mmCIF file of C-alpha atoms and ligand atoms in Angstrom:
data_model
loop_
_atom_site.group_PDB
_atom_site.id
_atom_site.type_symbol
_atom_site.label_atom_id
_atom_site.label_comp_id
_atom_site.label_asym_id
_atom_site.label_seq_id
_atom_site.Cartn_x
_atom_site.Cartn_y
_atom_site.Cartn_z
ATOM 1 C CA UNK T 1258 -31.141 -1.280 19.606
ATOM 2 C CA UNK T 1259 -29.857 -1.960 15.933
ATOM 3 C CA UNK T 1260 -27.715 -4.776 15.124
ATOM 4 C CA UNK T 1261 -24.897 -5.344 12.810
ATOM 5 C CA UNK T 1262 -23.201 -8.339 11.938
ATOM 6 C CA UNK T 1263 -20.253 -8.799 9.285
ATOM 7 C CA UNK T 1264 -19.876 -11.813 7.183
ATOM 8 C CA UNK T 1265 -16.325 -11.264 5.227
ATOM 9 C CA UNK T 1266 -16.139 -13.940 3.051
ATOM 10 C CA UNK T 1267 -13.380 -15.501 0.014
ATOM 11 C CA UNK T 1268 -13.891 -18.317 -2.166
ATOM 12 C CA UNK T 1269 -11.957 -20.376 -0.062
ATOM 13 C CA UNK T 1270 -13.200 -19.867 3.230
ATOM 14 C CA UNK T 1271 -15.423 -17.735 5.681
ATOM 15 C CA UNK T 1272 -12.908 -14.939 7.589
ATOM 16 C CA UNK T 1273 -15.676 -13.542 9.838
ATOM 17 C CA UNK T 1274 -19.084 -14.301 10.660
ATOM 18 C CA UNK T 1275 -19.949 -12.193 14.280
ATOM 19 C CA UNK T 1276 -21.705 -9.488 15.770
ATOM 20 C CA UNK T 1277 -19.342 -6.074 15.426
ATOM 21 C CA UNK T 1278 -19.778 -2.279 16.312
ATOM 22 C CA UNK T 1279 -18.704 -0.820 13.033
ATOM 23 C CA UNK T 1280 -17.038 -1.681 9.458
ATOM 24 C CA UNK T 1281 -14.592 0.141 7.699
ATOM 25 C CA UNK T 1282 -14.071 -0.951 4.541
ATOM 26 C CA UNK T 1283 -11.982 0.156 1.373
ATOM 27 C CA UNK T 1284 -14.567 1.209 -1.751
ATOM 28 C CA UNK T 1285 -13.650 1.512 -5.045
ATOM 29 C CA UNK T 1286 -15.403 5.163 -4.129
ATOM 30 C CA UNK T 1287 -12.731 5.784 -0.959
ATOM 31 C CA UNK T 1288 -13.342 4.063 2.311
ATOM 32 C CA UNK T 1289 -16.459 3.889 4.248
ATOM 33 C CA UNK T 1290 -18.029 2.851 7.192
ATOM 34 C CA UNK T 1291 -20.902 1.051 8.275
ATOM 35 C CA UNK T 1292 -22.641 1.178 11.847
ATOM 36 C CA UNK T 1293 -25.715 -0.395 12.889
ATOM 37 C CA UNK T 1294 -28.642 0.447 11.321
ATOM 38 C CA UNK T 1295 -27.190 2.057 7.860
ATOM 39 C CA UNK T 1296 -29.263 1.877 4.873
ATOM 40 C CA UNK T 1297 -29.198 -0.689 2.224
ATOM 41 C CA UNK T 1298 -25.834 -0.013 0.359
ATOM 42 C CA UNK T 1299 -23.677 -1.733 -2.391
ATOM 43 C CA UNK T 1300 -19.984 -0.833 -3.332
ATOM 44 C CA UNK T 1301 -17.012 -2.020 -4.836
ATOM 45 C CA UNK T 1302 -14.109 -2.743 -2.844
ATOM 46 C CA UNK T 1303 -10.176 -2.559 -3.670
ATOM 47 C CA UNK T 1304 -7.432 -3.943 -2.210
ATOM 48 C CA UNK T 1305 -6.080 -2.258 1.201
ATOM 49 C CA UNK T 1306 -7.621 -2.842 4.839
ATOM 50 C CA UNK T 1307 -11.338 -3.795 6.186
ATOM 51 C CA UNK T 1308 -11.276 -3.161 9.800
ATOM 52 C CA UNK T 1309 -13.797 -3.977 12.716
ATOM 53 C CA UNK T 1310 -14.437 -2.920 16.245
ATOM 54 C CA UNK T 1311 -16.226 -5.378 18.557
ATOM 55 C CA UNK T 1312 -16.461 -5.559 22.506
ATOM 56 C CA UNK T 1313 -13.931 -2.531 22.314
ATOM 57 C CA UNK T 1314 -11.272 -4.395 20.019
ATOM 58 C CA UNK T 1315 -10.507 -3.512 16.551
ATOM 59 C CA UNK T 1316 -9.023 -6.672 14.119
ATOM 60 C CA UNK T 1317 -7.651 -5.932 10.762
ATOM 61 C CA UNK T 1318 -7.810 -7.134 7.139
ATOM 62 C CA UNK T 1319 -5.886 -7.388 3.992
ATOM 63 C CA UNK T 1320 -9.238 -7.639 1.172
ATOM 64 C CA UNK T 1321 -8.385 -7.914 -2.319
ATOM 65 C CA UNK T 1322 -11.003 -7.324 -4.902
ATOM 66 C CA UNK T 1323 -14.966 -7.753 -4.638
ATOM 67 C CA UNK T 1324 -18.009 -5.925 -3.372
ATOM 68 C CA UNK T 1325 -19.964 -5.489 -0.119
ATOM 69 C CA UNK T 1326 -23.381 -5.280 0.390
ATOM 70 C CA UNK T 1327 -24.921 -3.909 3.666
ATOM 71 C CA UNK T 1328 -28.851 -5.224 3.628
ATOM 72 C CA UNK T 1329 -31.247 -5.315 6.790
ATOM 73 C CA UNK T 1330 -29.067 -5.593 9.867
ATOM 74 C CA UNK T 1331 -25.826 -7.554 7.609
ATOM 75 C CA UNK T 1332 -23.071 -6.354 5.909
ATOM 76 C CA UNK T 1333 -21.952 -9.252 3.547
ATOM 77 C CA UNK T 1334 -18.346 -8.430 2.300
ATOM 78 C CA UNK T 1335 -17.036 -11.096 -0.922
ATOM 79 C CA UNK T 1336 -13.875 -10.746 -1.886
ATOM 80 C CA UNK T 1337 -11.504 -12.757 -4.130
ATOM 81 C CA UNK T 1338 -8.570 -12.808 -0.991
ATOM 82 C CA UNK T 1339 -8.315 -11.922 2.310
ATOM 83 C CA UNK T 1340 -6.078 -12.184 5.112
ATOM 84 C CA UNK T 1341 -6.095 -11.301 8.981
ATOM 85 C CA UNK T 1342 -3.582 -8.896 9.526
ATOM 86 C CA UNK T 1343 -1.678 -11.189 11.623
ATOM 87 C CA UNK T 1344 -1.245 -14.121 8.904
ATOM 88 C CA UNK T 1345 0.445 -11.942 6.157
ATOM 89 C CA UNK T 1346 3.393 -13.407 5.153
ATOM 90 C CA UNK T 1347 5.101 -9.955 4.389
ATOM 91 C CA UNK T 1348 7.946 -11.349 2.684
ATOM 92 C CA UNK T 1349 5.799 -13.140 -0.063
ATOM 93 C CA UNK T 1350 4.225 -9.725 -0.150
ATOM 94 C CA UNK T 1351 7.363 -7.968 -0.469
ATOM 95 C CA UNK T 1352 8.401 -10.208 -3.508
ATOM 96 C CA UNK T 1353 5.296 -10.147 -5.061
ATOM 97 C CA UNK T 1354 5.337 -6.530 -4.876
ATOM 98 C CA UNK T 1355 8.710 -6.717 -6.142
ATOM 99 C CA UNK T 1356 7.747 -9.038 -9.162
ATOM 100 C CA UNK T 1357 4.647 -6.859 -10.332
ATOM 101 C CA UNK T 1358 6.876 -3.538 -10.539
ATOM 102 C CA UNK T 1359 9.526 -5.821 -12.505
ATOM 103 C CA UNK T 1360 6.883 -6.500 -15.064
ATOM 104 C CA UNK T 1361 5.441 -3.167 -15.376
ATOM 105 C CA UNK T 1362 8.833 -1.565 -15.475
ATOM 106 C CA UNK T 1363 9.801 -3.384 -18.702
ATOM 107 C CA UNK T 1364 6.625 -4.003 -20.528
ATOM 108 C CA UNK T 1365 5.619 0.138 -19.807
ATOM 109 C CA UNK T 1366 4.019 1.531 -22.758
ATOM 110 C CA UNK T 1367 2.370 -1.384 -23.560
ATOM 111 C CA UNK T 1368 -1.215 -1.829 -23.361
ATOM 112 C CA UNK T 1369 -2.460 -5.651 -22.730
ATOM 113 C CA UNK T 1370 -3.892 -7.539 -20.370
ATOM 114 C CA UNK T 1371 -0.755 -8.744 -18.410
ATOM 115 C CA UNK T 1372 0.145 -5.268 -17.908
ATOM 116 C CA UNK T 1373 -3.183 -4.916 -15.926
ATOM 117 C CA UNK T 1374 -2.521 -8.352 -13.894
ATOM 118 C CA UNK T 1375 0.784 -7.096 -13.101
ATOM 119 C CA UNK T 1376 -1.220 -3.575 -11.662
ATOM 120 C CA UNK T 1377 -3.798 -5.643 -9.876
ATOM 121 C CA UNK T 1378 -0.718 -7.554 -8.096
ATOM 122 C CA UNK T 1379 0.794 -4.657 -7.150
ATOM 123 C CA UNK T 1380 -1.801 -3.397 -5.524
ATOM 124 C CA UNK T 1381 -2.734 -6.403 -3.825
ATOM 125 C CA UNK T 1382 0.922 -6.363 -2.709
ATOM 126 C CA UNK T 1383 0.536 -2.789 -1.383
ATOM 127 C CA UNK T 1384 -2.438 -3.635 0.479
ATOM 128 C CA UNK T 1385 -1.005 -6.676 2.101
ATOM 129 C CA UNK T 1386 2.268 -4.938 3.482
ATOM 130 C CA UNK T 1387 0.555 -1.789 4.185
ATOM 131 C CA UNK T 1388 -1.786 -3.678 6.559
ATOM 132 C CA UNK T 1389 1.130 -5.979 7.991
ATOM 133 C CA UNK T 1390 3.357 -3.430 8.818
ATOM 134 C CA UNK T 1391 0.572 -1.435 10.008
ATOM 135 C CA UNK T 1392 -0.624 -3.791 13.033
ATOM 136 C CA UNK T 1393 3.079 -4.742 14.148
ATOM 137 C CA UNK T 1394 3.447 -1.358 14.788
ATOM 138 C CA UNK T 1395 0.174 -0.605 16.613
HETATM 139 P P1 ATP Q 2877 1.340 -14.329 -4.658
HETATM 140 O O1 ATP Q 2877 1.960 -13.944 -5.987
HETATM 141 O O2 ATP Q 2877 2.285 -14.161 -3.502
HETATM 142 O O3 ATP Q 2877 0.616 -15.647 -4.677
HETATM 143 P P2 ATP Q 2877 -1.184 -13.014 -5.148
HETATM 144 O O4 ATP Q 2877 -1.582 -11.589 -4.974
HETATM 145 O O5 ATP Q 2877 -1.126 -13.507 -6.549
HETATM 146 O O6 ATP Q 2877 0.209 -13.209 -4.379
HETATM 147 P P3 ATP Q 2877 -3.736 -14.057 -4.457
HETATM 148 O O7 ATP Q 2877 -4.076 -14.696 -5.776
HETATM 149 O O8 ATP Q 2877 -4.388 -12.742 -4.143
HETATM 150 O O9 ATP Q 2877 -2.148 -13.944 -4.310
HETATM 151 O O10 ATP Q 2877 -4.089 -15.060 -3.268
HETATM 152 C C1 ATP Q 2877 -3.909 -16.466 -3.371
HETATM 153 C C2 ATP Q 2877 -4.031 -17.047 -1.974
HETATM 154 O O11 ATP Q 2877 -2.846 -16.770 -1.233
HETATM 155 C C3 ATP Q 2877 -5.178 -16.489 -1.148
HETATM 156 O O12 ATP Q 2877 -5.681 -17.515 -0.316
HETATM 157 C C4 ATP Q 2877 -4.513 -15.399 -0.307
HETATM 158 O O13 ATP Q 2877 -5.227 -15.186 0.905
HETATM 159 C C5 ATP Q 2877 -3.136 -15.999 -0.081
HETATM 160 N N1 ATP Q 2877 -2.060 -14.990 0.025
HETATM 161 C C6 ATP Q 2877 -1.552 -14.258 -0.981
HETATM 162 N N2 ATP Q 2877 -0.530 -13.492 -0.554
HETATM 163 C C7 ATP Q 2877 -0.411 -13.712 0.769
HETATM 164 C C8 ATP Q 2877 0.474 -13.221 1.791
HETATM 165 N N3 ATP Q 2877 1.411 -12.310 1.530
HETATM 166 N N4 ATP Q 2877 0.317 -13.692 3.045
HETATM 167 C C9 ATP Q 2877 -0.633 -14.613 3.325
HETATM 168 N N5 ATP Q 2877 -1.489 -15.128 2.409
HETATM 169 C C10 ATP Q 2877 -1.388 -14.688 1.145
#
């Protein structure tokens, strides 16, 4: 029977290297999943939640920017930041949400490249809450 294994992996660190059931993964065309045996595939991937099911249990992800590439019986996943669900700090979240809408709210109009740091920390923000709040209530 086919195999899949995820390797979800940051600058810093290796987040998971194992054996799993299926991926789900945010791509910069909408989310997608992978299952053992899918075809060679590359994508972008956004910030919001990569989630996988193995031996029945599903664990949950904050990714931030990067791509993923599913080859042979491996789904590779690099990303600049990640997070387990359960190791958000949702406060530092909350203010770094809080900071990135302060800077777009008073530099609006404006087109330069802090503008689009401030975006890309907002929606890293986003991500990182959404997925936070998301397992505390599951
Ligand atoms: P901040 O402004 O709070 O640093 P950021 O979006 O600029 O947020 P990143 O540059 O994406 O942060 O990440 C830097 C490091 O901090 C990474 O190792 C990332 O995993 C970690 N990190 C960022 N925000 C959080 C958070 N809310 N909870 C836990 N770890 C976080």
């Amino acid at each position: 029977m086919a195999e899949l294994y995820l390797e979800l992996v940051t600058p810093e660190k290796v987040l998971v290297s194992q054996k799993v059931d299926i991926v789900v993964a945010p791509g910069s065309l909408g989310e997608f999943g992978v299952l053992p045996g899918h075809v060679p595939f590359l994508s972008g991937i956004v910030p919001g939640e990569l989630r996988f099911t193995a031996d029945g249990k599903t664990e949950y992800f904050a990714v931030t920017t990067g791509f993923a590439e599913v080859s042979g019986n491996k789904i590779s996943v690099l990303v600049d930041a990640a997070e387990r669900a359960t190791d958000i700090d949702i406060e530092r979240a909350r203010q770094a949400m809080e900071r990135a809408r302060e800077r777009l709210a008073k530099e609006r109009g404006r087109a330069d490249i802090d503008l689009d740091r401030a975006q890309a920390a907002l929606q890293r923000a986003i991500a990182r809450i959404r997925v936070a709040e998301k397992v505390r209530s599951i």
